Coordinates of C-alpha atoms and ligand atoms in Angstrom, one line a residue:
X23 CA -6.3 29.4 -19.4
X24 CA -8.4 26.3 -18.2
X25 CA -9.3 28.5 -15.1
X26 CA -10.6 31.5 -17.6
X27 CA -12.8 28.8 -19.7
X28 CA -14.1 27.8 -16.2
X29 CA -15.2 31.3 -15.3
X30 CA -16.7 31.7 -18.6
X31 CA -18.6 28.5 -18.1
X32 CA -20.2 29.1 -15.1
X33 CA -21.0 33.1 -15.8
X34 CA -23.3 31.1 -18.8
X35 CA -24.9 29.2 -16.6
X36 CA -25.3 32.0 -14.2
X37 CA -26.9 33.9 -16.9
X38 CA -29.4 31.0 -17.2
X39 CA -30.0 30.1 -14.1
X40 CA -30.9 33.6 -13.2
X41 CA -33.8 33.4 -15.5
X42 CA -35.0 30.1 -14.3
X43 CA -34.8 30.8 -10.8
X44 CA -37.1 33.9 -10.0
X45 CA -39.5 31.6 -7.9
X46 CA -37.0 30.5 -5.8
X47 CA -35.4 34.4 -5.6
X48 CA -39.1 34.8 -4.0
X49 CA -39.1 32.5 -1.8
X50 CA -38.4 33.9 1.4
X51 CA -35.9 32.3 3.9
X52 CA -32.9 33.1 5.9
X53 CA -29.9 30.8 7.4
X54 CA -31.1 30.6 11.3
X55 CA -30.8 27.8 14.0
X56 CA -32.4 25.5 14.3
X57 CA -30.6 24.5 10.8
X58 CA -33.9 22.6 9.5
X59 CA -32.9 21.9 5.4
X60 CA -29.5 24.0 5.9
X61 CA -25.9 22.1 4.7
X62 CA -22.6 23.2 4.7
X63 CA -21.0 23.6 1.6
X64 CA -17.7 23.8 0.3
X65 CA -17.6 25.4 -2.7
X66 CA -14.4 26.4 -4.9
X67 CA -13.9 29.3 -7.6
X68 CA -11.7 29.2 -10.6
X69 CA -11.8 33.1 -10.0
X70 CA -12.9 35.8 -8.0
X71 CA -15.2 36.8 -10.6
X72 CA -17.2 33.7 -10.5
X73 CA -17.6 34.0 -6.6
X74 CA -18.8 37.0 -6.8
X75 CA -21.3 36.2 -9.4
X76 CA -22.6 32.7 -7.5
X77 CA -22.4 35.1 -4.4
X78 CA -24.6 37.6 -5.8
X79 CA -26.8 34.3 -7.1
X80 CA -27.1 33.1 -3.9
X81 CA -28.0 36.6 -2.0
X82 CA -31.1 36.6 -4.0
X83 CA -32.6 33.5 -2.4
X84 CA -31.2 34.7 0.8
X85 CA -28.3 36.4 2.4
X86 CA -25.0 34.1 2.5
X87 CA -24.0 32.9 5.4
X88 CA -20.3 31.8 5.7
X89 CA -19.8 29.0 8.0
X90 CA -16.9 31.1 9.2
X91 CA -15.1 34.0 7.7
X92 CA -12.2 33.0 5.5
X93 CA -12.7 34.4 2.1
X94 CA -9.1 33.1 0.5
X95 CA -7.3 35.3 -2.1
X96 CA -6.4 31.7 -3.7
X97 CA -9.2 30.7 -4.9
X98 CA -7.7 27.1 -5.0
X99 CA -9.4 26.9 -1.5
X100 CA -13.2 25.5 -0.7
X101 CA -15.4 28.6 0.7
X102 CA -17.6 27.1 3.1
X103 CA -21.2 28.6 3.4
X104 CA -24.0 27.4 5.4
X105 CA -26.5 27.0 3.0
X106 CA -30.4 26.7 3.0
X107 CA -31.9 24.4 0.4
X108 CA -33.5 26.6 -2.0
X109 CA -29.7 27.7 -1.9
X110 CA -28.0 25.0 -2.6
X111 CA -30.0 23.4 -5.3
X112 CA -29.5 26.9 -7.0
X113 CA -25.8 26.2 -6.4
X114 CA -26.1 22.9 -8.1
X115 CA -28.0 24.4 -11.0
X116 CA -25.3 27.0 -11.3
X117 CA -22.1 25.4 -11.0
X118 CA -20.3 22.1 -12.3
X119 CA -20.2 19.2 -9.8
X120 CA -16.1 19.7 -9.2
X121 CA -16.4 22.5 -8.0
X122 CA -18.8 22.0 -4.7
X123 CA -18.7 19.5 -2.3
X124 CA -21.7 19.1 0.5
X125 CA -19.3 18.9 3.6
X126 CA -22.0 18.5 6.0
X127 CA -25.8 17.4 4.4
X128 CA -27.8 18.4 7.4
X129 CA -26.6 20.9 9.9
X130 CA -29.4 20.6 12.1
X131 CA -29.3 16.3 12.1
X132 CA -25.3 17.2 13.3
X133 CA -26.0 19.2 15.9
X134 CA -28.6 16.5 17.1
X135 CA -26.3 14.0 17.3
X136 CA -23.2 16.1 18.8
X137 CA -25.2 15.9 22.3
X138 CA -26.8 12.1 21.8
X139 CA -23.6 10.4 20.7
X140 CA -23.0 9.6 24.3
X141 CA -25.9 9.1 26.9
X142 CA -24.6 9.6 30.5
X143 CA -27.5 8.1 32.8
X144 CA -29.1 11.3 34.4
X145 CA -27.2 12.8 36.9
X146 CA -28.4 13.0 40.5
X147 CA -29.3 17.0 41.8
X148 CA -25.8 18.0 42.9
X149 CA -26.5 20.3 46.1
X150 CA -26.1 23.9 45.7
X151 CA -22.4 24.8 46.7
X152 CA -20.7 28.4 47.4
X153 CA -17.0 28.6 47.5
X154 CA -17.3 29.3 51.6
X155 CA -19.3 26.4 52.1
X156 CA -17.3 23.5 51.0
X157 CA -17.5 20.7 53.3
X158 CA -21.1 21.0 53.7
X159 CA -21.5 21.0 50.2
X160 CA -19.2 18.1 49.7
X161 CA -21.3 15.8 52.3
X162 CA -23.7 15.3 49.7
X163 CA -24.5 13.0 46.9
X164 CA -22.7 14.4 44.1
X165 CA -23.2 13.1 40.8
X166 CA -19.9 14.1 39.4
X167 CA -16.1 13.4 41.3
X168 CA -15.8 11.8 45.1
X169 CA -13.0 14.0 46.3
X170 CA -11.5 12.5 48.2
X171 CA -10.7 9.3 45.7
X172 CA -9.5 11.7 43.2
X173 CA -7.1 13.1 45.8
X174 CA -5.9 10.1 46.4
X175 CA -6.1 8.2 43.4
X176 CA -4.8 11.3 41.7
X177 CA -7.6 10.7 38.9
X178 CA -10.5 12.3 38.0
X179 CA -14.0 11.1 37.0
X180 CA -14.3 11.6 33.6
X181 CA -17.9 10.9 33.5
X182 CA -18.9 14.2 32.9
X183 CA -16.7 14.8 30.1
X184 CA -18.4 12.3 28.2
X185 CA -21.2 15.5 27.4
X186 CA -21.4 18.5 27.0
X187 CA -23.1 20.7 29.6
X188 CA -25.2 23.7 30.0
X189 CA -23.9 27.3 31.5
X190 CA -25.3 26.1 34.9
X191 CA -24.0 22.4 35.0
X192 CA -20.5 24.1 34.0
X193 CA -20.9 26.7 36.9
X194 CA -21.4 24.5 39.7
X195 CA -18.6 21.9 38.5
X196 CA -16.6 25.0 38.9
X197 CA -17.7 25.6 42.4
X198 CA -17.0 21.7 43.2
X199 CA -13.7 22.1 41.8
X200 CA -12.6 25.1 44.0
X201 CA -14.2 23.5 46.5
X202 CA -12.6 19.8 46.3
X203 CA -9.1 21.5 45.5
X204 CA -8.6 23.8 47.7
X205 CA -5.8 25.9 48.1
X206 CA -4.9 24.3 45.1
X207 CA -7.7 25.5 43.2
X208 CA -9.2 29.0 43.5
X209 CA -12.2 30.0 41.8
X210 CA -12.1 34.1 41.5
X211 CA -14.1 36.4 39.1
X212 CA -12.7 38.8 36.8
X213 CA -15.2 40.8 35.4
X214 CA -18.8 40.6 33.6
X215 CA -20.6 39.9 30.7
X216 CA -22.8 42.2 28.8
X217 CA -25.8 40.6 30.1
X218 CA -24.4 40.7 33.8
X219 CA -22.8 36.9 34.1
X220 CA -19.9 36.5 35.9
X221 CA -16.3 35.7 34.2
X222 CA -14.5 33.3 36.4
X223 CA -11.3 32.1 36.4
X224 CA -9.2 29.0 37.9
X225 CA -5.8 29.7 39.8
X226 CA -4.5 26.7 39.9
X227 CA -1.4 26.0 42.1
X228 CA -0.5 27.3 45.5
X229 CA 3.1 28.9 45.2
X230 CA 4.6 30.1 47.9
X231 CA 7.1 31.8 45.7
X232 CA 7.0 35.5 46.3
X233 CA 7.0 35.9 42.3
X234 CA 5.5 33.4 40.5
X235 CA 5.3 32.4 37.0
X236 CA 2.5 32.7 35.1
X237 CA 0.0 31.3 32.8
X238 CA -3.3 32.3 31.1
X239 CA -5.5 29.7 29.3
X240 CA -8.7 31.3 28.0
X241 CA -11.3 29.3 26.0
X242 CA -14.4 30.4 24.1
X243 CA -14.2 33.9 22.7
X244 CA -16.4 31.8 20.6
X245 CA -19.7 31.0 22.2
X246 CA -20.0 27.8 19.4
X247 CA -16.7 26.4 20.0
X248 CA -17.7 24.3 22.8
X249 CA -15.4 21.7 22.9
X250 CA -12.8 23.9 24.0
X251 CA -14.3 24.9 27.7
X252 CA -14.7 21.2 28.5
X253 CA -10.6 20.7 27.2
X254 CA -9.6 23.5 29.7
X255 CA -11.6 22.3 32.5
X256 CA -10.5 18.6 32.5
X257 CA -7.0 20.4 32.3
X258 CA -7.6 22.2 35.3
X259 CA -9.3 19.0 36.9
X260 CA -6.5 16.6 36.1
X261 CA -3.8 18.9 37.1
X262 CA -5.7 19.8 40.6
X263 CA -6.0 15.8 41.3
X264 CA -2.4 14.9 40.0
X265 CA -0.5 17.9 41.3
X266 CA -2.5 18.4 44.8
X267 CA -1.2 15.1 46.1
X268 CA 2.9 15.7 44.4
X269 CA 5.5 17.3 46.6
X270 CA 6.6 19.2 43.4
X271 CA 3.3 21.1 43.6
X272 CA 4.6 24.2 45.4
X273 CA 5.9 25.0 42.4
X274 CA 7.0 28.4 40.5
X275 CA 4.3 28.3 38.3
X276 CA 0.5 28.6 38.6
X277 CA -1.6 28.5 36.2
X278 CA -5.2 30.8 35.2
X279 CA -7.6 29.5 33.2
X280 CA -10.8 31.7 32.2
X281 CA -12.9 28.8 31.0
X282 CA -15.7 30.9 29.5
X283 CA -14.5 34.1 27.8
X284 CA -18.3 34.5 26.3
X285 CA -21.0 33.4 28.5
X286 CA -23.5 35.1 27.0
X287 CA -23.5 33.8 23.7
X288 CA -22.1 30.3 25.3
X289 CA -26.0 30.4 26.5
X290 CA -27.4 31.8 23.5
X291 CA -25.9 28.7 21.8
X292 CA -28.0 26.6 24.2
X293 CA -31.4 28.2 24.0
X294 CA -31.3 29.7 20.3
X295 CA -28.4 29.3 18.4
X296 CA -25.9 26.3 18.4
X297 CA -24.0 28.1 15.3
X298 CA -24.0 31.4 17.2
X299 CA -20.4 33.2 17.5
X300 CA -20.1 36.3 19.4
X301 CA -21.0 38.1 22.2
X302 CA -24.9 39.6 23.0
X303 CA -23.9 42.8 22.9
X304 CA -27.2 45.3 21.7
X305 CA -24.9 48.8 21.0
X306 CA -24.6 48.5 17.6
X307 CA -27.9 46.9 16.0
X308 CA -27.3 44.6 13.0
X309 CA -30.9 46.5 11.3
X310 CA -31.6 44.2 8.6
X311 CA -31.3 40.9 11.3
X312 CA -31.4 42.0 14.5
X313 CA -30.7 38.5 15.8
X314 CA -27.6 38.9 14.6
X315 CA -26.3 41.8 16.6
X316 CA -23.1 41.0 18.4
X317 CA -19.4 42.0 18.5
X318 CA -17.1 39.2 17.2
X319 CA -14.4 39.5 20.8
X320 CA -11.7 38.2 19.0
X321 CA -12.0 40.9 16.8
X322 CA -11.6 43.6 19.4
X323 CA -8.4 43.7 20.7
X324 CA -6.2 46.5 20.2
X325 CA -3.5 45.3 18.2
X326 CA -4.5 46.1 14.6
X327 CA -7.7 47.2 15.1
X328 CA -10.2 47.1 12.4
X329 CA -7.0 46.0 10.1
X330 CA -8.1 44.7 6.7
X331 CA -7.6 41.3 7.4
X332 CA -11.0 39.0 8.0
X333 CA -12.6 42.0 9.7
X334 CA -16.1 43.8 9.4
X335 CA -17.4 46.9 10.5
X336 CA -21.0 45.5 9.4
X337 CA -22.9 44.9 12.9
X338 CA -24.2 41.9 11.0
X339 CA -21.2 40.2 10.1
X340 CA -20.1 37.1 12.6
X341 CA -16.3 39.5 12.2
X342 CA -18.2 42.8 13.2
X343 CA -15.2 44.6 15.4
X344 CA -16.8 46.2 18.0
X345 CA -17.0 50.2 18.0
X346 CA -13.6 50.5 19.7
X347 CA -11.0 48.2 20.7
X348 CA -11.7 46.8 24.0
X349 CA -15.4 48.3 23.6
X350 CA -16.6 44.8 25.3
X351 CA -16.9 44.3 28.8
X352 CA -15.5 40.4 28.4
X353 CA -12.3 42.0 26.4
X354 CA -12.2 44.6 28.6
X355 CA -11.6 42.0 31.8
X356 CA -9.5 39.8 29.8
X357 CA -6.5 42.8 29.6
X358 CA -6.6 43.7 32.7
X359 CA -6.3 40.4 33.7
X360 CA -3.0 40.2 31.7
X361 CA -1.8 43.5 32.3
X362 CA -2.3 43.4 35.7
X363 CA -0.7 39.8 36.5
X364 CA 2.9 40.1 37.3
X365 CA 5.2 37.0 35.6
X366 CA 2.8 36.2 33.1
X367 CA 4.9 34.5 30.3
X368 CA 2.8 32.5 28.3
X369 CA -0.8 32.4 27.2
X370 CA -2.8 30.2 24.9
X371 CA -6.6 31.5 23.3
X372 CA -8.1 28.2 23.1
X373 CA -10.7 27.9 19.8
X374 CA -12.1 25.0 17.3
X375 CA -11.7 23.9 14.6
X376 CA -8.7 23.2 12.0
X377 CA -6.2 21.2 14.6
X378 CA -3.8 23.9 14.8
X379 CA -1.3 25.7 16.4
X380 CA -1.0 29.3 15.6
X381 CA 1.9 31.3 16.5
X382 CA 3.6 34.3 15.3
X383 CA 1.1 37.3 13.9
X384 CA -2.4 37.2 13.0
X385 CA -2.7 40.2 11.7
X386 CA -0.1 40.5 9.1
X387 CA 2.6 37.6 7.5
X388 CA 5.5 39.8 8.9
X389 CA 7.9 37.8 11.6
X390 CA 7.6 38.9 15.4
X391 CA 10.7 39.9 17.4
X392 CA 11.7 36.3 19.5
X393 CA 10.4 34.4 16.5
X394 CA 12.9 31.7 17.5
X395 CA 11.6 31.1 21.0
X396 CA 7.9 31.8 19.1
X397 CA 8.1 28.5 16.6
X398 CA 10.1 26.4 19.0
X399 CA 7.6 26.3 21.7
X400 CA 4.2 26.2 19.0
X401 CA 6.3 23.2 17.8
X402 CA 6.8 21.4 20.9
X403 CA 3.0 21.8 21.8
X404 CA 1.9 20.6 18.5
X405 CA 3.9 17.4 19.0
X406 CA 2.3 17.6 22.4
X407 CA -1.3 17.9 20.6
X408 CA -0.6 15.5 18.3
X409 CA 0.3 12.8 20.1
X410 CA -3.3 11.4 20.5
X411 CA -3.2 10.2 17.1
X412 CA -4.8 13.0 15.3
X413 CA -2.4 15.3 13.3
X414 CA -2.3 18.9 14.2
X415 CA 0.0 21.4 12.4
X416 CA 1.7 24.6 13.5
X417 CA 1.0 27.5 11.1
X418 CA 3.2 30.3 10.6
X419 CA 0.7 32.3 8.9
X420 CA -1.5 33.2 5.8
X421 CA 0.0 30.5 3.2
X422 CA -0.1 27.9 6.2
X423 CA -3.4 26.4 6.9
X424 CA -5.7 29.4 8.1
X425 CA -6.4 33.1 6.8
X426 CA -5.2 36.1 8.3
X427 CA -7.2 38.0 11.2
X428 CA -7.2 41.3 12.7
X429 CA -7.3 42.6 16.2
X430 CA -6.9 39.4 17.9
X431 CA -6.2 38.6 21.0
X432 CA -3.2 36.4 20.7
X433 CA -1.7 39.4 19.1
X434 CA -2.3 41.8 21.8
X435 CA -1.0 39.5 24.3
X436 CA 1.9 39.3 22.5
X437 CA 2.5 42.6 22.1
X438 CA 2.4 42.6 26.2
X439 CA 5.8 40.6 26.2
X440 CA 3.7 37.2 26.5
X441 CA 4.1 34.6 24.1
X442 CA 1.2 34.3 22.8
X443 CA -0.7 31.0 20.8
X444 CA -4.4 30.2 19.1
X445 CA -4.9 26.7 19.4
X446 CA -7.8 25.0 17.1
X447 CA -8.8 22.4 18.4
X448 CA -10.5 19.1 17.2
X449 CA -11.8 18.8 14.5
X450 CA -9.3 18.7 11.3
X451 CA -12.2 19.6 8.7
X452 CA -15.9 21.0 8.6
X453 CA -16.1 17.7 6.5
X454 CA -16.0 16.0 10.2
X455 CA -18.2 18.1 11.6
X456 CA -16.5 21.5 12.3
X457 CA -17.9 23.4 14.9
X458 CA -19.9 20.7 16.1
X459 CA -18.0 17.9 17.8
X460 CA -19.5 14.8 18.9
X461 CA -19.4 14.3 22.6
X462 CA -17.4 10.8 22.3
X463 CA -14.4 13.3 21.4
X464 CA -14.5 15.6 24.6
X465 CA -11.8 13.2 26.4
X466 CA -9.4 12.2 23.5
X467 CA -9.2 16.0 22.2
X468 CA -9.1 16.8 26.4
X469 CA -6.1 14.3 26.9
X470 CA -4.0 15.8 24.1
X471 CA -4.8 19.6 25.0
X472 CA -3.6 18.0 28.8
X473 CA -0.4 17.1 27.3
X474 CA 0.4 20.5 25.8
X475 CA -0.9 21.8 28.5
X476 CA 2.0 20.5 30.9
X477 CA 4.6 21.3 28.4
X478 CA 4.0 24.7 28.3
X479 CA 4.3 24.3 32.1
X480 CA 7.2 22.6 31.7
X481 CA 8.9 25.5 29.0
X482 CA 8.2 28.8 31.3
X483 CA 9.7 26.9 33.9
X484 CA 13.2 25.7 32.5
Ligands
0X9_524 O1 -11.3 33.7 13.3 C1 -10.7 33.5 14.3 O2 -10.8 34.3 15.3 C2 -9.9 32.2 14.6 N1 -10.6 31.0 14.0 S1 -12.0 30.5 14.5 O3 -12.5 29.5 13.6 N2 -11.8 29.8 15.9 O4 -12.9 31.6 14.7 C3 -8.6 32.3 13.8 C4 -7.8 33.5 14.1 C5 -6.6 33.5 13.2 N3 -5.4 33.5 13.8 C6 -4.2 33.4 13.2 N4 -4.2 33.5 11.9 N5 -3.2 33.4 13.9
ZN525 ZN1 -12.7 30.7 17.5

């Protein structure tokens, strides 16, 4: 009842804002980086009649953006659209205070103070390494970890977690890494972007079992999710340092990490567009924005394809599927990495934001076969995650914490005979700034990722 008077309420002001707002509907503007005058905006609807109508509203001024997709059947839940001002002062004039709440007031101040929140004194010119040339590479001045310390102190540097880095500073950590590790670190290549970039991955741990265990870590399907490269890195740093110099590291398990799943838009994020999600692929042209061509990878795995949940088959849309499962180079690489690794048993799909673990389906509420073994690990690895003193939850599904999605790859994976888990990293709420993380939080959220990380080691093992 009190809902219904709600709806009525705000179609009348609808119907009067409408008129009053024609010089705004002119204005011309769209949502794009870099964010100048844009805010993130939670807004709820007593029904799905109103949301379409402030929807509709909205388009006028300029097409919605949703921060990211999760358009909730219960309308008890905040929507969260990126909004541009001529946008949100129409919102104002159209709906009642209660039911909007600016989450973040200016995008484009957040994403300025993401990178300055810690200054790291500039780095001296690391010299060029190549995996074959690692002592002479190693001879030099090198700005980030003194291997032979962290071998024997069993540490790493964490100076260069206190930032985030470009593509190329990430690249030649990598190559440091393999190079500083070896055997225990491997640095190989899997496949290749759209744009020709190459997909690496870690192999940490030198088994000489003849059949290992296995586990894949991948990060960033999402080029804006950046705080989840740096978590999987310092994983594979702090592991390499602590385990290189332990008898137990000839163990049964070794572990893969692909720390950049989408280079391309990774960069893209760098030089155009911080809020930028998918990959750069040009096949199927988003016409009315061309900018905003792209296939959304976690979208286009082959379990549930183009199923009807938080999918699009609009170029456009940040959800856009792809033509055809695994139409992406960087998906494609990805399953044949898992289907062509003997003993792999466990996998995570590391993303932001929400602090969760998500196990069991995406795609649908239904329980998966070993549903036991499913919620008993995803438990264990959010107590694991939690233990740095932020609260994560593990979500069984649609009416716990997160919407439903489609096509993803957890699901796939699953459906391999791999148990399968999203994590969402730091933060809990766009409120704290979503997406965009300030650097000071690369090392806690790293530390508790570290954690889980070594008790899923732990799990496949015993
Ligand atoms: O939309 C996604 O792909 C994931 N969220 S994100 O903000 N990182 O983009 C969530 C996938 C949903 N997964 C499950 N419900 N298990
Ligand atoms: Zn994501």
């Amino acid at each position: 009842m009190l809902r219904n008077l709600q709806a009525c309420a705000i179609a009348l002001f609808l119907l009067i804002a409408f008129s009053a707002s024609d010089a705004e509907a002119a204005e011309s503007c769209s949502v794009e980086a870099p964010y100048e005058g844009v805010s993130v905006v939670g807004i709820r609807f007593p029904s799905e009649s109103s949301a379409d109508a402030v929807r509709e509203a909205l388009e006028k001024i300029c097409e919605i953006r949703l921060l990211r997709d999760e358009i909730p059947s219960s309308s008890d839940e905040f929507v969260e659209y990126m909004l541009t001002r001529a946008q949100l002062k129409q919102a104002q004039k159209m709906l009642p205070r209660s039911t909007f709440r600016v989450l973040i007031g200016d995008l484009n101040a957040a994403i300025i103070h993401e990178s300055a929140t810690e200054i790291a004194p500039p780095a001296p010119k690391a010299p060029k390494c190549t995996l074959t040339e690692s002592s002479a590479c190693l001879t030099g001045s090198l700005p980030m970890i003194t291997p032979s310390d962290a071998i024997i102190a069993g540490k790493i540097d964490v100076s260069f977690y206190k930032k985030y880095h470009s593509y190329e500073d990430l690249v030649e950590r990598y190559k440091l890494l393999a190079a500083t590790y070896s055997p225990y670190v491997t640095l190989e290549t899997i496949g290749e972007s759209v744009e020709g970039r190459p997909l690496h991955m870690f192999r940490v741990g030198n088994t000489s079992e003849a059949k290992p265990i296995r586990v894949l870590f991948n990060a960033m399907q999402h080029a804006r999710e950046w705080i989840t490269t740096m978590t999987v890195l310092y994983t594979v740093e702090r592991l390499a340092a602590e385990a290189s110099r332990s008898e137990s590291w000839d163990s049964k398990v070794q572990l893969l990490v692909v720390p950049i799943s989408n280079p391309d838009g990774f960069v893209y994020t760098h030089v155009a567009d911080r809020m930028w999600r998918k990959n750069r692929s040009p096949e199927t042209r988003c016409r009315r924005s061309p900018g905003r061509t792209g296939v959304d990878l976690n979208r286009n795995w082959a379990k549930d394809f183009s199923g009807g949940e938080s999918t699009s088959s609009d170029p456009c849309s940040d959800v856009f599927t792809g033509p055809k499962p695994f139409s992406e180079p960087e998906t494609q690489a990805l399953s044949n990495l898992v289907t062509s690794t003997p003993g792999l048993v466990a996998h995570i799909d590391v993303h932001a934001f929400s602090q969760l673990v998500l196990g069991r389906w995406s795609y649908s509420d239904d329980k998966p076969p070993r549903v036991k073994e499913v919620d008993e690990l995803g438990e264990l690895l959010n107590e694991q995650l939690s233990s740095g003193g932020k609260r994560y939850d593990y979500a069984r599904g649609k009416t716990d914490h997160i919407y439903l999605a489609s096509g993803v790859m957890p699901d796939w994976v699953f459906t391999q005979g791999v148990l399968s888990y999203t994590f969402e990293l730091r933060p809990k709420t766009t409120w704290e700034g979503g997406f965009i993380l300030p650097a000071k939080q690369i090392i806690p959220t790293s530390k508790e990722f570290f954690k889980a990380a070594a008790t899923v080691l732990d799990y496949v093992v015993s």
